């Protein structure tokens, strides 16, 4: 735990979240420390960047991370909650839409303020290397926020100087192409100025930035309607550089990516750094949203109807057809009846009402039940006693992944497709099958297609907020295929029956006959998220046609 507390000094010093209840575009953030006396040592500079690793992302990570990133993509579904996202009807007043937009601009505003403060106030005793590192951290975070913005909303305003808002009531959007160019420039600066190894556990490095460049060039390649081979080659180049850097390695056991404590492990390239504290802003609250029951939590556990979708379960090799799968990722990601999790304590009640504790055995529905859930396991860490006393209601200590090493292998494979429908590229196949090998499933001989890679990505990164952005990337150059994927998904209720309890060897899956809303409808009119109503009403210029951003220098 001591590594987590390296960041607390920065959290407490900046009190960065104190004024974030206002909409960002109403005025520049009021909650950044600007005392010139603060930025006088290297330690103070590093403390100033620490909040960019968690608290400024709070409104996004709590719910929008998975509500947009997974429910909208069809990997997760809810039978009763979040129906706007399940049915692809996200509106300008959907709460997670507003929370995500606000969070991204809070990140941008805080990053801009930090850059300005370092340039203006950094003392003579600070080193050029640390000054550049802190600015690079800020630009990395700003680029990440803008990547989420442009992929969710399309054209959005680029804001480099918060004070510009004071003199410009008519904030305007910038074109998708120039937003991506802005993102790329920020990541390139970060790659040039971040250290190759982290000075503190959890801090981003040059390789984190190069990994984001690999992702960026892959995403950017389809903007404009056709795949840009130069950008695909750069995606391959950067992903290969990270793979060959020896800076990271795949954890041998996929489940250990999410068994606490897993923070800042050998596979992690960028995580949100949460800590256990009574202050709501600095702890992980997403765990409360994902956990299916208070029986395995701390008085919370609100994800009772949050489940893998029928479509998601169909992606696991053999599961629907044979009743079981050898894919080890399933148990680490979702719970089926009879799955055991020794690392999590479960409160159970005997027939007389007496409570006792046991290791978690995910319960089965009644024999004649026609509705149940494959609830979320990923990020769920159990009760306080399961994490060394380091959690209470809505305050959990485990980090949130934003970039994992495994993604580099699948980026390389997807970039290798070029403009073709499939590839037999030997290196692409090897990297693709490296991910499958860890999962315990047999290799594919090739050729591999985009759909093969997408299926692998959703199994590898389910509940990590990425599946939606994979569809956005596809939509740039093949929108009809993106619509077809969404529109063909079964997003309805079902039941899972084990062949026996408590140690089943197979499961039967059946759709719930009385549940009618099983499909979504995606089209050109609803694929992008609408700008939240509160933002659009304050800045009518957001409804105007976007303009190219003018880059200085």
Tab-separated table of C-alpha atoms in Angstrom, residues 89 95 119 136 147 187 243 253 264 279 295 315 321 335 354 367 379 382 393 401 430 443 447 464 492 510 515 527 540:
chain	number	residue	atom	x	y	z
A	89	UNK	CA	-30.926	6.101	-26.986
A	95	UNK	CA	-26.617	11.465	-16.703
A	119	UNK	CA	5.841	27.745	-17.010
A	136	UNK	CA	4.394	16.105	-20.418
A	147	UNK	CA	-9.437	11.327	-27.406
A	187	UNK	CA	1.288	12.526	-27.049
A	243	UNK	CA	6.408	-4.697	-27.207
A	253	UNK	CA	-2.502	-15.493	-15.126
A	264	UNK	CA	0.753	-0.898	-11.121
A	279	UNK	CA	-12.470	11.528	1.275
A	295	UNK	CA	-23.414	-9.753	0.421
A	315	UNK	CA	-18.140	-14.464	-27.911
A	321	UNK	CA	-22.831	-24.272	-27.989
A	335	UNK	CA	-19.745	-14.600	-12.734
A	354	UNK	CA	-28.366	-17.072	10.760
A	367	UNK	CA	-34.664	-24.348	-10.876
A	379	UNK	CA	-12.745	-4.789	-10.516
A	382	UNK	CA	-15.087	-7.795	-1.960
A	393	UNK	CA	-18.909	2.015	1.506
A	401	UNK	CA	-6.863	0.467	-16.038
A	430	UNK	CA	1.899	-14.385	-33.566
A	443	UNK	CA	-4.421	-20.348	-31.791
A	447	UNK	CA	-6.057	-15.484	-41.993
A	464	UNK	CA	-12.543	-1.804	-19.179
A	492	UNK	CA	-32.096	-8.786	-23.720
A	510	UNK	CA	-32.019	-19.481	-22.394
A	515	UNK	CA	-38.607	-9.730	-22.018
A	527	UNK	CA	-23.989	7.063	-33.279
A	540	UNK	CA	-24.849	28.198	-28.160
